[in-house]
CSV table of C-alpha atoms in Angstrom, one decimal:
chain,number,residue,atom,x,y,z
A,28,MET,CA,74.4,58.4,146.0
A,29,ALA,CA,70.7,58.8,146.9
A,30,ASN,CA,67.9,56.3,147.1
A,31,SER,CA,64.8,57.0,145.1
A,32,ILE,CA,62.4,55.8,147.9
A,33,GLN,CA,62.6,57.0,151.5
A,34,PRO,CA,60.7,55.2,154.3
A,35,LYS,CA,58.3,57.5,156.0
A,36,THR,CA,59.5,56.3,159.4
A,37,SER,CA,63.2,57.3,158.9
A,38,LEU,CA,64.9,58.5,162.0
A,39,VAL,CA,66.0,62.1,161.8
A,40,SER,CA,68.7,63.4,164.1
A,41,VAL,CA,68.5,67.1,164.9
A,42,VAL,CA,71.9,68.5,166.1
A,43,ILE,CA,71.9,71.8,167.9
A,44,PRO,CA,75.1,73.5,168.9
A,45,THR,CA,74.7,75.8,171.9
A,46,ARG,CA,76.7,78.3,173.9
A,47,ASN,CA,74.9,80.5,176.5
A,48,SER,CA,71.6,80.1,174.5
A,49,ALA,CA,69.2,80.2,177.5
A,50,ALA,CA,67.2,83.1,175.9
A,51,THR,CA,66.2,81.0,172.8
A,52,ILE,CA,66.9,77.3,173.3
A,53,ALA,CA,63.5,76.5,174.9
A,54,ASP,CA,61.5,77.9,172.0
A,55,CYS,CA,63.8,76.2,169.6
A,56,LEU,CA,63.5,72.8,171.3
A,57,LYS,CA,59.7,73.1,171.6
A,58,SER,CA,59.4,73.7,167.9
A,59,VAL,CA,61.5,70.6,167.2
A,60,MET,CA,59.5,68.5,169.6
A,61,SER,CA,56.3,69.7,167.8
A,62,GLN,CA,57.4,68.3,164.4
A,63,SER,CA,54.7,66.2,162.7
A,64,HIS,CA,57.3,63.7,161.6
A,65,ARG,CA,58.4,60.9,163.9
A,66,PRO,CA,60.8,59.5,164.9
A,67,ILE,CA,63.3,62.2,165.7
A,68,GLU,CA,66.2,62.4,168.2
A,69,ILE,CA,67.4,65.8,169.5
A,70,ILE,CA,71.1,66.2,170.3
A,71,VAL,CA,72.3,69.4,171.9
A,72,VAL,CA,76.0,69.9,171.9
A,73,ASP,CA,76.9,72.5,174.4
A,74,ASN,CA,80.2,74.5,174.6
A,75,TYR,CA,80.3,74.7,178.4
A,76,SER,CA,77.6,77.3,178.8
A,77,THR,CA,77.7,79.4,182.0
A,78,ASP,CA,73.9,80.0,182.0
A,79,SER,CA,71.0,77.6,182.2
A,80,THR,CA,71.2,76.3,178.6
A,81,VAL,CA,72.0,72.7,179.6
A,82,GLU,CA,69.3,72.5,182.2
A,83,ILE,CA,66.7,73.9,179.8
A,84,ALA,CA,67.7,71.4,177.1
A,85,LYS,CA,67.5,68.5,179.4
A,86,ARG,CA,64.0,69.6,180.6
A,87,ASN,CA,62.9,69.7,177.0
A,88,GLY,CA,63.9,66.2,176.2
A,89,ALA,CA,67.2,66.7,174.5
A,90,LEU,CA,70.3,64.5,174.8
A,91,VAL,CA,73.0,66.9,175.9
A,92,MET,CA,76.7,66.5,175.2
A,93,LEU,CA,79.5,68.8,176.1
A,94,ARG,CA,82.1,69.8,173.5
A,95,SER,CA,84.5,72.8,173.2
A,96,GLY,CA,86.2,74.0,170.0
A,97,GLY,CA,83.5,76.0,168.3
A,98,ARG,CA,80.3,75.3,166.4
A,99,SER,CA,81.9,73.2,163.7
A,100,ALA,CA,83.5,70.9,166.2
A,101,GLN,CA,80.2,70.8,168.1
A,102,LYS,CA,78.2,69.8,165.0
A,103,ASN,CA,80.7,67.1,164.0
A,104,TRP,CA,80.6,65.7,167.6
A,105,GLY,CA,76.8,65.5,167.6
A,106,ALA,CA,76.8,63.9,164.1
A,107,LYS,CA,79.3,61.3,165.3
A,108,PHE,CA,76.9,59.9,167.8
A,109,ALA,CA,73.7,60.5,165.8
A,110,LYS,CA,71.7,57.4,165.1
A,111,GLY,CA,69.5,58.9,162.3
A,112,GLU,CA,69.6,58.2,158.6
A,113,TYR,CA,69.3,62.0,158.2
A,114,LEU,CA,71.0,64.8,160.0
A,115,TYR,CA,69.4,68.2,160.4
A,116,PHE,CA,71.7,71.0,161.8
A,117,VAL,CA,69.7,73.6,163.6
A,118,ASP,CA,71.0,76.8,165.3
A,119,SER,CA,69.8,77.4,168.9
A,120,ASP,CA,68.0,80.7,167.9
A,121,LEU,CA,65.8,79.1,165.2
A,122,ILE,CA,62.1,78.2,165.4
A,123,LEU,CA,60.8,75.5,163.0
A,124,GLY,CA,57.3,75.2,161.7
A,125,PRO,CA,55.6,71.9,162.5
A,126,ASP,CA,56.1,70.4,159.1
A,127,VAL,CA,59.7,71.4,158.4
A,128,ILE,CA,61.2,67.9,158.8
A,129,SER,CA,58.4,66.2,156.8
A,130,ARG,CA,58.9,68.7,154.0
A,131,CYS,CA,62.7,68.1,154.0
A,132,LEU,CA,62.1,64.3,153.8
A,133,ALA,CA,59.8,64.8,150.9
A,134,ALA,CA,62.3,67.0,149.1
A,135,ILE,CA,65.3,64.8,149.7
A,136,GLU,CA,64.1,61.9,147.5
A,137,GLY,CA,66.6,61.4,144.7
A,138,VAL,CA,69.2,63.9,146.2
A,139,ASP,CA,71.6,64.0,149.1
A,140,GLY,CA,70.6,67.2,150.9
A,141,VAL,CA,68.0,69.9,150.9
A,142,LEU,CA,67.9,73.6,151.5
A,143,VAL,CA,65.7,75.2,154.1
A,144,ARG,CA,65.0,79.0,153.9
A,145,THR,CA,65.8,80.9,157.0
A,146,LEU,CA,63.9,84.1,157.5
A,147,ASP,CA,64.0,86.6,160.3
A,148,VAL,CA,61.1,87.1,162.7
A,149,ASN,CA,59.7,90.6,162.2
A,150,ARG,CA,61.0,92.6,165.2
A,151,GLY,CA,59.4,95.9,164.4
A,152,SER,CA,62.1,98.5,163.8
A,153,ARG,CA,63.0,99.8,160.3
A,154,ALA,CA,66.5,98.5,160.6
A,155,ALA,CA,65.4,95.1,161.7
A,156,ARG,CA,62.9,94.9,158.7
A,157,LEU,CA,65.7,95.9,156.3
A,158,ILE,CA,68.1,93.2,157.8
A,159,ALA,CA,65.2,90.7,157.5
A,160,SER,CA,64.6,91.7,153.9
A,161,ARG,CA,68.3,91.2,153.1
A,162,LYS,CA,68.2,87.7,154.6
A,163,ARG,CA,65.0,86.9,152.6
A,164,ILE,CA,66.7,88.1,149.3
A,165,LEU,CA,69.9,86.2,149.9
A,166,SER,CA,67.9,83.0,150.6
A,167,TYR,CA,67.3,83.0,146.8
A,168,ASP,CA,71.0,83.4,146.0
A,169,GLU,CA,72.6,80.0,145.3
A,170,MET,CA,76.0,81.3,146.5
A,171,ASN,CA,74.7,82.5,149.8
A,172,VAL,CA,72.7,79.4,151.0
A,173,ALA,CA,73.9,76.3,152.7
A,174,VAL,CA,72.6,72.7,153.0
A,175,ARG,CA,71.9,71.6,156.6
A,176,PHE,CA,69.5,68.7,156.1
A,177,VAL,CA,71.6,65.9,154.7
A,178,ARG,CA,71.9,62.1,154.5
A,179,LYS,CA,74.3,61.0,157.3
A,180,GLU,CA,76.1,58.8,154.8
A,181,ALA,CA,76.9,61.8,152.6
A,182,PHE,CA,78.0,63.9,155.7
A,183,ASP,CA,80.3,61.2,156.9
A,184,ARG,CA,81.9,60.7,153.4
A,185,LEU,CA,82.5,64.5,153.2
A,186,GLY,CA,84.2,64.5,156.6
A,187,GLY,CA,81.8,67.0,158.2
A,188,PHE,CA,82.3,70.7,158.9
A,189,ASP,CA,85.8,72.3,158.9
A,190,PRO,CA,86.7,72.5,162.7
A,191,ASP,CA,89.0,75.5,162.0
A,192,ILE,CA,86.1,77.7,161.0
A,193,TYR,CA,83.4,78.9,163.5
A,194,VAL,CA,81.7,81.4,161.2
A,195,GLY,CA,81.0,80.6,157.5
A,196,MET,CA,81.2,76.9,158.2
A,197,ASP,CA,77.8,76.3,156.6
A,198,THR,CA,78.7,77.8,153.2
A,199,ASP,CA,82.1,76.2,153.3
A,200,PHE,CA,80.4,72.8,153.9
A,201,HIS,CA,77.9,73.5,151.1
A,202,ARG,CA,80.6,74.3,148.6
A,203,ARG,CA,82.5,71.1,149.4
A,204,PHE,CA,79.2,69.2,149.3
A,205,LEU,CA,78.6,70.3,145.7
A,206,LEU,CA,82.3,69.8,144.6
A,207,LYS,CA,82.1,66.3,145.9
A,208,GLY,CA,79.2,65.6,143.5
A,209,PHE,CA,76.4,65.4,146.1
A,210,ARG,CA,73.1,66.7,144.8
A,211,VAL,CA,71.0,69.4,146.5
A,212,ARG,CA,67.4,70.6,146.1
A,213,TYR,CA,65.3,73.4,147.7
A,214,SER,CA,62.6,72.3,150.1
A,215,SER,CA,59.4,74.2,150.7
A,216,ALA,CA,60.2,74.4,154.4
A,217,THR,CA,61.0,77.6,156.3
A,218,GLU,CA,62.9,78.3,159.6
A,219,TRP,CA,62.4,81.5,161.6
A,220,HIS,CA,65.5,83.3,163.1
A,221,LEU,CA,65.2,85.0,166.4
A,222,GLY,CA,68.7,86.3,166.9
A,223,SER,CA,69.2,89.1,164.3
A,224,PRO,CA,70.3,92.5,165.5
A,225,LEU,CA,67.6,95.2,165.8
A,226,THR,CA,69.9,98.0,164.5
A,227,VAL,CA,72.4,98.5,161.8
A,228,ARG,CA,75.0,99.4,164.4
A,229,GLY,CA,74.3,96.1,166.2
A,230,TRP,CA,74.6,94.2,162.9
A,231,LEU,CA,77.9,95.8,162.0
A,232,LYS,CA,79.2,95.1,165.6
A,233,ARG,CA,78.3,91.5,165.1
A,234,ASN,CA,80.2,91.4,161.8
A,235,LEU,CA,83.3,92.8,163.5
A,236,TYR,CA,83.1,90.3,166.3
A,237,TYR,CA,83.1,87.4,163.7
A,238,ALA,CA,85.5,89.1,161.4
A,239,PRO,CA,88.6,86.9,162.3
A,240,SER,CA,86.9,83.7,161.4
A,241,LEU,CA,85.1,85.2,158.4
A,242,LEU,CA,88.5,86.4,157.0
A,243,LYS,CA,89.9,82.9,157.6
A,244,SER,CA,87.1,81.2,155.7
A,245,THR,CA,87.4,83.9,152.9
A,246,SER,CA,91.1,83.2,152.5
A,247,LYS,CA,90.3,79.5,152.1
A,248,HIS,CA,88.2,80.2,149.0
A,249,PRO,CA,89.1,83.7,147.9
A,250,LEU,CA,87.7,83.7,144.4
A,251,TYR,CA,84.5,82.0,145.5
A,252,SER,CA,84.2,84.5,148.4
A,253,LEU,CA,84.6,87.5,146.0
A,254,SER,CA,81.9,86.1,143.8
A,255,ARG,CA,79.5,85.8,146.7
A,256,ILE,CA,79.7,89.5,147.6
A,257,ASN,CA,79.0,90.6,144.0
A,258,PRO,CA,76.0,93.0,144.2
A,259,LEU,CA,74.7,91.5,140.9
A,260,HIS,CA,74.0,88.3,142.8
A,261,THR,CA,71.8,90.3,145.2
A,262,VAL,CA,69.9,91.9,142.4
A,263,SER,CA,69.4,88.5,140.7
A,264,ALA,CA,68.2,87.0,143.9
A,265,TRP,CA,65.8,89.9,144.6
A,266,LYS,CA,64.1,89.2,141.2
A,267,LYS,CA,63.3,85.7,142.4
A,268,SER,CA,62.1,86.8,145.9
A,269,ASP,CA,59.0,88.5,147.2
A,270,ALA,CA,61.0,91.2,149.0
A,271,HIS,CA,59.9,94.8,148.7
A,272,GLY,CA,61.4,96.5,145.6
A,273,SER,CA,62.0,99.7,147.6
A,274,ASP,CA,64.4,97.7,149.8
A,275,LEU,CA,66.8,96.6,147.1
A,276,ILE,CA,69.1,99.7,147.0
A,277,LEU,CA,69.3,99.7,150.8
A,278,VAL,CA,69.9,95.9,151.0
A,279,VAL,CA,72.8,96.3,148.4
A,280,PHE,CA,74.1,99.2,150.5
A,281,LEU,CA,74.0,96.9,153.6
A,282,GLY,CA,76.1,94.4,151.8
A,283,PHE,CA,78.6,97.2,150.9
A,284,LEU,CA,78.8,98.2,154.6
A,285,SER,CA,79.3,94.6,155.6
A,286,ASN,CA,82.2,94.2,153.2
A,287,ILE,CA,83.8,97.5,154.3
A,288,SER,CA,83.6,96.6,157.9
A,289,LEU,CA,85.2,93.2,157.3
A,290,ALA,CA,88.0,94.8,155.3
A,291,LEU,CA,88.7,97.3,158.1
A,292,ALA,CA,88.6,94.5,160.6
A,293,GLY,CA,91.0,92.5,158.6
A,294,LEU,CA,93.4,95.5,158.3
A,295,LEU,CA,93.3,96.1,162.1
A,296,ILE,CA,93.8,92.4,162.8
A,297,HIS,CA,96.8,92.3,160.4
A,298,ARG,CA,98.4,95.4,161.9
A,299,SER,CA,97.9,94.1,165.5
A,300,ARG,CA,99.7,90.9,164.6
A,301,GLU,CA,102.6,92.9,163.0
A,302,VAL,CA,103.3,95.2,165.9
A,303,PRO,CA,104.7,92.7,168.4
A,304,VAL,CA,107.0,91.3,165.7
A,305,ARG,CA,108.4,94.8,164.9
A,306,HIS,CA,108.9,95.5,168.6
A,307,ALA,CA,110.8,92.2,169.1
A,308,HIS,CA,113.0,93.0,166.1
A,309,ALA,CA,113.8,96.4,167.5
A,310,SER,CA,114.7,94.9,170.9
A,311,ARG,CA,117.1,92.5,169.2
A,312,GLN,CA,118.8,95.5,167.4
A,313,ILE,CA,119.2,97.4,170.7
A,314,GLU,CA,120.7,94.4,172.4
A,315,ALA,CA,123.1,93.9,169.5
A,316,GLU,CA,124.3,97.5,169.8
């Protein structure tokens, strides 16, 4: 599937889905434009933003396309028109070090995709540091990482991201990537995430917002999803990481809170869908009487 020798001048297509990303897209694009590797093309696929995202993207040299349907559909759309031999899917709230792409290209020799660690920018608060520590630990857990730098040929053969999922699409893609027999390797590259919540309340609120799609992706692979939330995986990943030992118990507790919030959200969603059906059934009974 993979070639053993990669030309140093290979074109890399960076695909960035956006939706009202004006607060972070400029920094993201500047970090992409600062890559030591050339050539690259930057494709921003925007979901009809109502802020200045599109204008900022154009000013920073990106090719901008419009596409609705969620981030999976946006990524697939960008990949469809990408000209590069390699695809790199970057979120609009990430900042890349100047050698991320060159490190990915070095790592992809002999395989079909590489993993890039995503770490949180230190935002100061205790909660933010704990959330960042959790992300750092999970970046060492093979069941909680996702390949986003891939050969375009492999991406096309797999059929891209599942358009019915707008949260968890990366891990779903990663699982299908491996099941198809494509090979993956860690790179030494790191991305920095700007968009994590500053408080535990904000983090839980975000989980609840994304719960419907998370539950959908979970139902697609129930056994795999249950394995991912096993706290023993967190402990094993912590042993491989350089995260503070004092954070481990709190990080495991954060995972527990996340799972509880998703379960409650699932229950509420299920009940809200049942109520109209019961009312309609009761109405038919009254009419029949």
